[in-house]
CSV table of C-alpha atoms and ligand atoms in Angstrom, one decimal:
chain,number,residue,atom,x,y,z
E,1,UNK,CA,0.0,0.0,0.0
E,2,UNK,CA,2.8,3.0,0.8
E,3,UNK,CA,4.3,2.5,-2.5
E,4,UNK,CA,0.5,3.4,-4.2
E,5,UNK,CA,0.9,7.0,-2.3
E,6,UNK,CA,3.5,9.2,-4.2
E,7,UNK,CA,2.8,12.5,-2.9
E,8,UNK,CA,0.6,14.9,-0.6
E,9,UNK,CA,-0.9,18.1,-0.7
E,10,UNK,CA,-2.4,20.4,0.9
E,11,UNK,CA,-4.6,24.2,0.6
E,12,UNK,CA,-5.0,26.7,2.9
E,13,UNK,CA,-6.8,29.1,0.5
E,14,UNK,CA,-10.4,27.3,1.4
E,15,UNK,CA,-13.7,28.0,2.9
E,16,UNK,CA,-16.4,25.6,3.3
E,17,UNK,CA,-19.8,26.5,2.2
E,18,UNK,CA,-22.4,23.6,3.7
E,19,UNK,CA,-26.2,24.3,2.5
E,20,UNK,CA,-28.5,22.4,4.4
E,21,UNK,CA,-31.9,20.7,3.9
E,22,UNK,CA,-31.8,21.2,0.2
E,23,UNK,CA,-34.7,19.4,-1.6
E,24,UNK,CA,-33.3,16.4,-3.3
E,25,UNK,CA,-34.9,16.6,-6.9
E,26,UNK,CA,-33.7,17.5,-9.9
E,27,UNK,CA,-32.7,21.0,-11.0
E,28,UNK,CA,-31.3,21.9,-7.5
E,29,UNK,CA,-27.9,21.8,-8.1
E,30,UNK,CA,-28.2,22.9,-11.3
E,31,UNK,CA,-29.5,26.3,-9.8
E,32,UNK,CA,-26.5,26.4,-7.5
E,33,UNK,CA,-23.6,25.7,-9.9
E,34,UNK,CA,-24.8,27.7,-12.8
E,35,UNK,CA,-25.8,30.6,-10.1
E,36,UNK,CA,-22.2,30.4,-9.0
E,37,UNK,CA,-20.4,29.7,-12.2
E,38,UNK,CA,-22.2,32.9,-14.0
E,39,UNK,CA,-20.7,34.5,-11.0
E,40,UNK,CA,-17.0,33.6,-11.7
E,41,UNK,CA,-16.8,31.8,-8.4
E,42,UNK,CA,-14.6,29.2,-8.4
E,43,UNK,CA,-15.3,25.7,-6.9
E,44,UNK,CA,-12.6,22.9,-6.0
E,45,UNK,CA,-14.1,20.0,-4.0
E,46,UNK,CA,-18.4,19.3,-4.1
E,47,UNK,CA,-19.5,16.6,-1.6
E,48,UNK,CA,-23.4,15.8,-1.2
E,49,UNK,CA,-24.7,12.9,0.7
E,50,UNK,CA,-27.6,11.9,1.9
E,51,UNK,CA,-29.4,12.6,5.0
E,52,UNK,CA,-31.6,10.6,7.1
E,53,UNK,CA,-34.1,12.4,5.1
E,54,UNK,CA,-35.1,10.8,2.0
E,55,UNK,CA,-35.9,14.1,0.3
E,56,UNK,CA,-33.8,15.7,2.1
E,57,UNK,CA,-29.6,16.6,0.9
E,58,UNK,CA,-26.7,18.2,2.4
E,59,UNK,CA,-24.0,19.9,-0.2
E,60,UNK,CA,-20.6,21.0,1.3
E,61,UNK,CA,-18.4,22.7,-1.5
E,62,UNK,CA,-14.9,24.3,-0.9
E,63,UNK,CA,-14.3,28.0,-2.8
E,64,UNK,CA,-11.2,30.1,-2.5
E,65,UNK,CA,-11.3,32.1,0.5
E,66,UNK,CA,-11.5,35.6,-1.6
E,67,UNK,CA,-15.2,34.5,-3.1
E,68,UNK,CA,-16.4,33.5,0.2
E,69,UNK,CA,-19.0,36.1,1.4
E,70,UNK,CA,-19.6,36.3,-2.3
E,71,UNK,CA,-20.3,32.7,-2.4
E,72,UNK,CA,-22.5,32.8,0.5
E,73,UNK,CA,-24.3,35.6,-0.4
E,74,UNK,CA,-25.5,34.0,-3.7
E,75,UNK,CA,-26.3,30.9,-1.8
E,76,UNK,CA,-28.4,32.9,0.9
E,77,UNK,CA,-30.3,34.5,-2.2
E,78,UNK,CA,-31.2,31.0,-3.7
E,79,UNK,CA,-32.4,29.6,-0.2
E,80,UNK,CA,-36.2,30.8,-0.7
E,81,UNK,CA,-36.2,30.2,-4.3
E,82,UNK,CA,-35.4,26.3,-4.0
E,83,UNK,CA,-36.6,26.3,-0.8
E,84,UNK,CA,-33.3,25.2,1.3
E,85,UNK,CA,-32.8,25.3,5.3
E,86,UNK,CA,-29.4,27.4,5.8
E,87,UNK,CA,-26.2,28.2,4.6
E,88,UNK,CA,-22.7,27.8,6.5
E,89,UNK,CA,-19.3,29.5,6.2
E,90,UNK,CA,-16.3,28.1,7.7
E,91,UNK,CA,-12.8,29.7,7.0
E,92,UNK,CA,-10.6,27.6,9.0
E,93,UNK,CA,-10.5,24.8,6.7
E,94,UNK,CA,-7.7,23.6,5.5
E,95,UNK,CA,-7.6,20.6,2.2
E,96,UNK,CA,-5.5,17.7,3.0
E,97,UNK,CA,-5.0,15.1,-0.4
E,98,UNK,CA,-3.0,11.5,-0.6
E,99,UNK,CA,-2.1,11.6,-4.1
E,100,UNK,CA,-1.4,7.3,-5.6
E,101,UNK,CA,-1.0,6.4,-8.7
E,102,UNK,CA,-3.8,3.5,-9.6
E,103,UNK,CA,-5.8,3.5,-6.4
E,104,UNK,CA,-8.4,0.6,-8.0
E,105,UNK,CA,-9.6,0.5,-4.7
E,106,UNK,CA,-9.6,3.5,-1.9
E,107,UNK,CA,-9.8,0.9,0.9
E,108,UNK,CA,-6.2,0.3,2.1
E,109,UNK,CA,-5.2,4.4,1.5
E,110,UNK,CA,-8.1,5.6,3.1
E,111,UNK,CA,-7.2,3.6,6.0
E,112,UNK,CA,-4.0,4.7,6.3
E,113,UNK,CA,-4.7,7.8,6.0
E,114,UNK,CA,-7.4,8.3,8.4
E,115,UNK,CA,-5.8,6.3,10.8
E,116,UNK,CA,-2.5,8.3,10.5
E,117,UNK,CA,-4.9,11.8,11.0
E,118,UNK,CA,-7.3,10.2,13.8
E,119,UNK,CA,-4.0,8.7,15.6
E,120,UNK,CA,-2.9,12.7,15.7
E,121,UNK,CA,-6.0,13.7,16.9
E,122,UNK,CA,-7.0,15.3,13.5
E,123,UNK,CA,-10.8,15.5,13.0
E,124,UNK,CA,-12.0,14.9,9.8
E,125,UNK,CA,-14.9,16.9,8.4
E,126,UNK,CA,-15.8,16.3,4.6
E,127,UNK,CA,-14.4,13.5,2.0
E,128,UNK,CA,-14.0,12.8,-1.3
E,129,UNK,CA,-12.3,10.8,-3.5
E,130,UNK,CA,-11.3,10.0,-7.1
E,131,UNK,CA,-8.9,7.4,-9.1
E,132,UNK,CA,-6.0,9.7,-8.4
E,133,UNK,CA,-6.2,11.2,-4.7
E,134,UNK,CA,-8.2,11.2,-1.1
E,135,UNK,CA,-9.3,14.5,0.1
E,136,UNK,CA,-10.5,15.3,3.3
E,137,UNK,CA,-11.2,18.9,4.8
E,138,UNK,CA,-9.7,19.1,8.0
E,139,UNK,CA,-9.6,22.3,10.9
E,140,UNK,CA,-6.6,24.5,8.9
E,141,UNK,CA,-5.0,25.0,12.9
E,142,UNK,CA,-4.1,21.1,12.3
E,143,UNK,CA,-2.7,21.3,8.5
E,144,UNK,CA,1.0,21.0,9.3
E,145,UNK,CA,0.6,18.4,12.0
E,146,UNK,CA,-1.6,16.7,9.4
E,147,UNK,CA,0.6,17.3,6.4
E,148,UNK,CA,3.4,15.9,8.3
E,149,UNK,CA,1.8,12.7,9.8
E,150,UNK,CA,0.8,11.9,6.5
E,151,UNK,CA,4.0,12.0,5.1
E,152,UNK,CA,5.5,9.8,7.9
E,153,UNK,CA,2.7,7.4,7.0
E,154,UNK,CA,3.6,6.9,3.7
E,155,UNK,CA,8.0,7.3,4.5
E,156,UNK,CA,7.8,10.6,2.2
E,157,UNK,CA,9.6,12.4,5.2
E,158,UNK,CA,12.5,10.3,4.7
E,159,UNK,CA,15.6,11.7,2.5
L,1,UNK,CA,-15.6,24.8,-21.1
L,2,UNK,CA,-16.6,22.5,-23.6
L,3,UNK,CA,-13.1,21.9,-25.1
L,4,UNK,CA,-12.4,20.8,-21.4
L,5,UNK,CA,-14.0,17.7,-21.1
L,6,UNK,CA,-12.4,14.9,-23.1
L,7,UNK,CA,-15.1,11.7,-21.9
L,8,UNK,CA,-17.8,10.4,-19.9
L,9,UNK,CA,-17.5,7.1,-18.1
L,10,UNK,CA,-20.1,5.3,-15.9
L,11,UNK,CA,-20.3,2.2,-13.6
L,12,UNK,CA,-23.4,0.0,-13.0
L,13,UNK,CA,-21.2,-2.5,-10.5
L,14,UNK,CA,-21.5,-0.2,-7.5
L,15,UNK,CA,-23.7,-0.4,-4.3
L,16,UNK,CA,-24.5,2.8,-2.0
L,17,UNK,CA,-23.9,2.2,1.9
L,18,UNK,CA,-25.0,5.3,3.7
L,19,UNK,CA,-24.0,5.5,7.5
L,20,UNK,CA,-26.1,8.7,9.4
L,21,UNK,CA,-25.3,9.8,12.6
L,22,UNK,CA,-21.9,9.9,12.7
L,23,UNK,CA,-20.0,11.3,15.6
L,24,UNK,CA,-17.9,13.7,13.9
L,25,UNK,CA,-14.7,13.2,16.3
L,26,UNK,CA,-11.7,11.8,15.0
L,27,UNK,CA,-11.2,7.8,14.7
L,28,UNK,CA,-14.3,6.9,13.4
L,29,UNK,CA,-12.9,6.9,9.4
L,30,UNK,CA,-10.4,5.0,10.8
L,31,UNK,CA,-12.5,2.6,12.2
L,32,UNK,CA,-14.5,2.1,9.4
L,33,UNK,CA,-12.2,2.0,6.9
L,34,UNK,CA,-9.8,-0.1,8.6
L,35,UNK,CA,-12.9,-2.3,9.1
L,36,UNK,CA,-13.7,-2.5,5.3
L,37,UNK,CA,-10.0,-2.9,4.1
L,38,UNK,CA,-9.4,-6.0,6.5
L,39,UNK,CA,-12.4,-7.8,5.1
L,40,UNK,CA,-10.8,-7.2,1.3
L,41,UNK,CA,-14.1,-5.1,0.7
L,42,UNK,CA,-13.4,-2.7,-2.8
L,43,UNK,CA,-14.5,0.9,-1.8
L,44,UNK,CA,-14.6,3.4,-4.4
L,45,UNK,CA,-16.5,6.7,-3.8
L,46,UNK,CA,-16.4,8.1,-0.4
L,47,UNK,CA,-18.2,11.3,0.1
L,48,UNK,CA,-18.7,12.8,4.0
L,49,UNK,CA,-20.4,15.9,4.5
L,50,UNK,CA,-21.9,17.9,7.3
L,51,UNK,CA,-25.5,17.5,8.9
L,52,UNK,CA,-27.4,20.3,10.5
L,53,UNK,CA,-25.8,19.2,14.0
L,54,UNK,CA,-22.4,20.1,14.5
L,55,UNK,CA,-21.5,16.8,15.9
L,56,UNK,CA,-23.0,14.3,13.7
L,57,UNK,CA,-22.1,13.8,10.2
L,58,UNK,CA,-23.5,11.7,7.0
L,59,UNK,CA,-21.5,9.6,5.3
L,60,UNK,CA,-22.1,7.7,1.5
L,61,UNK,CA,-19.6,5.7,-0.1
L,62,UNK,CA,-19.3,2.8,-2.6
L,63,UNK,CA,-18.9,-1.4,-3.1
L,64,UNK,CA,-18.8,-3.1,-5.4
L,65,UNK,CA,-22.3,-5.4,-5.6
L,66,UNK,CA,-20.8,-8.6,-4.6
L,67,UNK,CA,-19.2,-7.0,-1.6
L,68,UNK,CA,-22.7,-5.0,-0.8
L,69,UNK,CA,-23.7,-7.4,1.5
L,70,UNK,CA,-20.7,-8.0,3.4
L,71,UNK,CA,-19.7,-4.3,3.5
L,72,UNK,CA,-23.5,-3.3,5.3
L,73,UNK,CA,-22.9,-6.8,7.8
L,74,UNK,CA,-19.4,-4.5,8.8
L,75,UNK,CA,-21.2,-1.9,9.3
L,76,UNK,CA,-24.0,-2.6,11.5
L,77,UNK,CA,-21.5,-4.7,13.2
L,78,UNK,CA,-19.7,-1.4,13.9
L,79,UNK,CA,-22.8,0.4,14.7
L,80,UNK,CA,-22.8,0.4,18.7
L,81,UNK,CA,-19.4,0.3,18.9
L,82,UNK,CA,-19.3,3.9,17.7
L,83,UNK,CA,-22.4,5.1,17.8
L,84,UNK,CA,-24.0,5.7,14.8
L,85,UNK,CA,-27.6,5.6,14.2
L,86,UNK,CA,-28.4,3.8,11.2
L,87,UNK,CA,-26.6,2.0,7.9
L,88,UNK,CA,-28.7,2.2,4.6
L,89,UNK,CA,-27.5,-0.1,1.5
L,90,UNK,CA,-28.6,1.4,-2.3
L,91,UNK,CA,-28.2,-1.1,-5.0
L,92,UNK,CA,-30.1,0.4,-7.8
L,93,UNK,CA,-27.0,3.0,-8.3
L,94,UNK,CA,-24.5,4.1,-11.0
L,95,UNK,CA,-21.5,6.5,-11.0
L,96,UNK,CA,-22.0,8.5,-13.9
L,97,UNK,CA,-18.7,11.0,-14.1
L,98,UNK,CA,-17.3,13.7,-16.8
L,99,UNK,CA,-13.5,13.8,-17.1
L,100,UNK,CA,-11.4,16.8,-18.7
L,101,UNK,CA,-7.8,17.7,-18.3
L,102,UNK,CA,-7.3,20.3,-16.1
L,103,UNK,CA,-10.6,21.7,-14.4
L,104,UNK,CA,-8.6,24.3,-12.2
L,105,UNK,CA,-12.1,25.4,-11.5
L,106,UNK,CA,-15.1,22.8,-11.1
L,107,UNK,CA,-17.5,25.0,-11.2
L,108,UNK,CA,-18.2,25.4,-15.4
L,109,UNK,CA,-18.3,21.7,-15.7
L,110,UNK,CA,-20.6,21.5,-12.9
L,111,UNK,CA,-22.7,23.6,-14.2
L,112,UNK,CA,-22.8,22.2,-17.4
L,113,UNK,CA,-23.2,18.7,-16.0
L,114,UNK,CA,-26.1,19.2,-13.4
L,115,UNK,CA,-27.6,21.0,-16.2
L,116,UNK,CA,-27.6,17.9,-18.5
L,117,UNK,CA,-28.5,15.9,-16.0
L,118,UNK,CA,-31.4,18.4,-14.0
L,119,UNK,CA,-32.8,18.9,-18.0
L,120,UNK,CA,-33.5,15.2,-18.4
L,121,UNK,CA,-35.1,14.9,-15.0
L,122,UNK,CA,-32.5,12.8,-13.9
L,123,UNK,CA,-31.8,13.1,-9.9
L,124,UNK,CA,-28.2,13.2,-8.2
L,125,UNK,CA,-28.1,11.1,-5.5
L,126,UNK,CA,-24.4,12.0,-4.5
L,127,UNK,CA,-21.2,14.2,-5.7
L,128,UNK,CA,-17.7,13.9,-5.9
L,129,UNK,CA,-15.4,15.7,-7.3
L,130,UNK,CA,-11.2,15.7,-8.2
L,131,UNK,CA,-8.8,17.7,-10.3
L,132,UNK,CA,-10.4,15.5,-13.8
L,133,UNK,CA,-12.7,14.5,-12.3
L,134,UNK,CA,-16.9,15.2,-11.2
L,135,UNK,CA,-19.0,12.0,-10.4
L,136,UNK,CA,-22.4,11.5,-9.3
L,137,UNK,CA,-24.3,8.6,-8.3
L,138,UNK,CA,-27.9,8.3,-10.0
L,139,UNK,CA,-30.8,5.7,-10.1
L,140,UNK,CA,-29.4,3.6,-12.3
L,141,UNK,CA,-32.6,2.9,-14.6
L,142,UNK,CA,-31.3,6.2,-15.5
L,143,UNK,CA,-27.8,5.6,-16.3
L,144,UNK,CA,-27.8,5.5,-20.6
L,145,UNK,CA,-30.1,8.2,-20.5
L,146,UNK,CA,-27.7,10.8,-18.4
L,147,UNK,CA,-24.6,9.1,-20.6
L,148,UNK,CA,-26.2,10.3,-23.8
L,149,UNK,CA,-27.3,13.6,-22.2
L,150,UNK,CA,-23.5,14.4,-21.1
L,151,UNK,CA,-22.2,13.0,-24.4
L,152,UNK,CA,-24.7,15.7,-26.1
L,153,UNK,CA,-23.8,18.3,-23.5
L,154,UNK,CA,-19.8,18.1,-24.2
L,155,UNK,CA,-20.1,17.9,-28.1
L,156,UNK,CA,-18.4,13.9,-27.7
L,157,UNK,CA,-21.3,12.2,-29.8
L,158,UNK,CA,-20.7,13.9,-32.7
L,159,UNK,CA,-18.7,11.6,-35.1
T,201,LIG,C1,-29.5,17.8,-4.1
T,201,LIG,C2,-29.3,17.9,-5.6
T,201,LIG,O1,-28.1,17.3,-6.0
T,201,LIG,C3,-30.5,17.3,-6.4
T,201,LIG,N1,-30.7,15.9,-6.1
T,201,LIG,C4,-30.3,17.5,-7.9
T,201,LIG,O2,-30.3,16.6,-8.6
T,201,LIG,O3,-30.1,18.6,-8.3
T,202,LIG,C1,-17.1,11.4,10.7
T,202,LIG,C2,-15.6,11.1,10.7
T,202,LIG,O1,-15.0,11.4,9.5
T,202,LIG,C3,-14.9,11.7,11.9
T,202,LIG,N1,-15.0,13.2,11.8
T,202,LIG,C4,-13.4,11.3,11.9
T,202,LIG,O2,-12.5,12.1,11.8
T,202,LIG,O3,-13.1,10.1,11.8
């Protein structure tokens, strides 16, 4: 499993946008991307998941921290028109990534990685994952203890 | 934006395990990943997100089918032991995901996706996203439909 993990990386320039109670139909997050993109806000990491809800999503997205009270302004405009519970900032965020080549299967480096942040204490608050790389959005206080527990997972510290 | 996107892939082999009520403190990824990767159960999308209470969150990530029913026995076997309220299995889901080079900014191809998608009434269930990457999970009755509709959207059924 370490040799999958070539690299990590990391973001301070983040703010977390969670919208809560959207409606989960079609066409909602259409409104909020195209509402945002028309905007010129950019987005890096989208997460929705379910809630205990049926009908019921969360969203959490990550912008850049300059288009953050722009990005929650928009968002608090759309609330009554898709009919949404609340909107969220959180500036403290930091992105931590596990970057592997042909991770077939996330198992084995997302428990290495969590293990390596939960043994440091490091809460984890959003996920997400592709072929390529594990993100998870952590408090950005922690990002060089993170960053650095990470790399001693995988023996990237090593010279 | 167009020019961006280079394909659309999908996968009908994948099962949905939702976990809700999660106590959002740090070694509960661990456990359950560690969990899932010493039973050799395949995870491939992972999304975690907040929940209206700050110290719960909602988790969604993705087997394999013939791992579905081993993966939710893990899980409610983990269920007391931390302390989360309920495990949810989906098996009528596919990943449905655009790929393009570069997307410094997820928000055009976002936009342009959930459009496709909201425009053929087809509902996203969950979101993920990476540098190349944006995938949803969908009903999967619906999964050639939202294929063609993304193919049309990005200009890639044009021969
Ligand atoms: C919540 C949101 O993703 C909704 N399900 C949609 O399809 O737009
Ligand atoms: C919910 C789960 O991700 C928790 N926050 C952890 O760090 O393990």
């Amino acid at each position: 499993e370490k040799r999958i993990v070539s690299g990590v990386a990391y973001s301070r320039d983040e703010a977390r946008i969670t919208l809560l109670g959207l409606p989960d139909h079609p066409g909602v997050s259409k409104a909020i991307f195209s509402r945002l993109a028309d905007a010129g806000v950019n987005v890096d990491m989208i997460v929705q998941s379910r809630s205990r809800n049926a009908e019921i999503a969360n969203m959490d997205f990550t912008v850049g921290r300059r288009d953050a009270a722009r990005a929650v302004e928009l968002m608090n405009a759309l609330k009554d028109e898709l009919g949404f519970e609340e909107v969220r900032l959180d500036e403290a965020v930091a992105k931590v990534s596990v970057i592997g080549i042909g991770m077939r299967s996330h198992v084995g480096v997302a428990q290495s990685m969590f293990t390596a942040l939960a043994d440091k204490g490091v809460n984890i608050q959003a996920i997400s994952t592709s072929e390529i790389k594990i993100s998870v959005l952590i408090d950005a206080a922690y990002t060089e203890l993170a960053v650095r527990a990470l790399h001693g997972a995988y023996g990237l510290d090593q010279v």
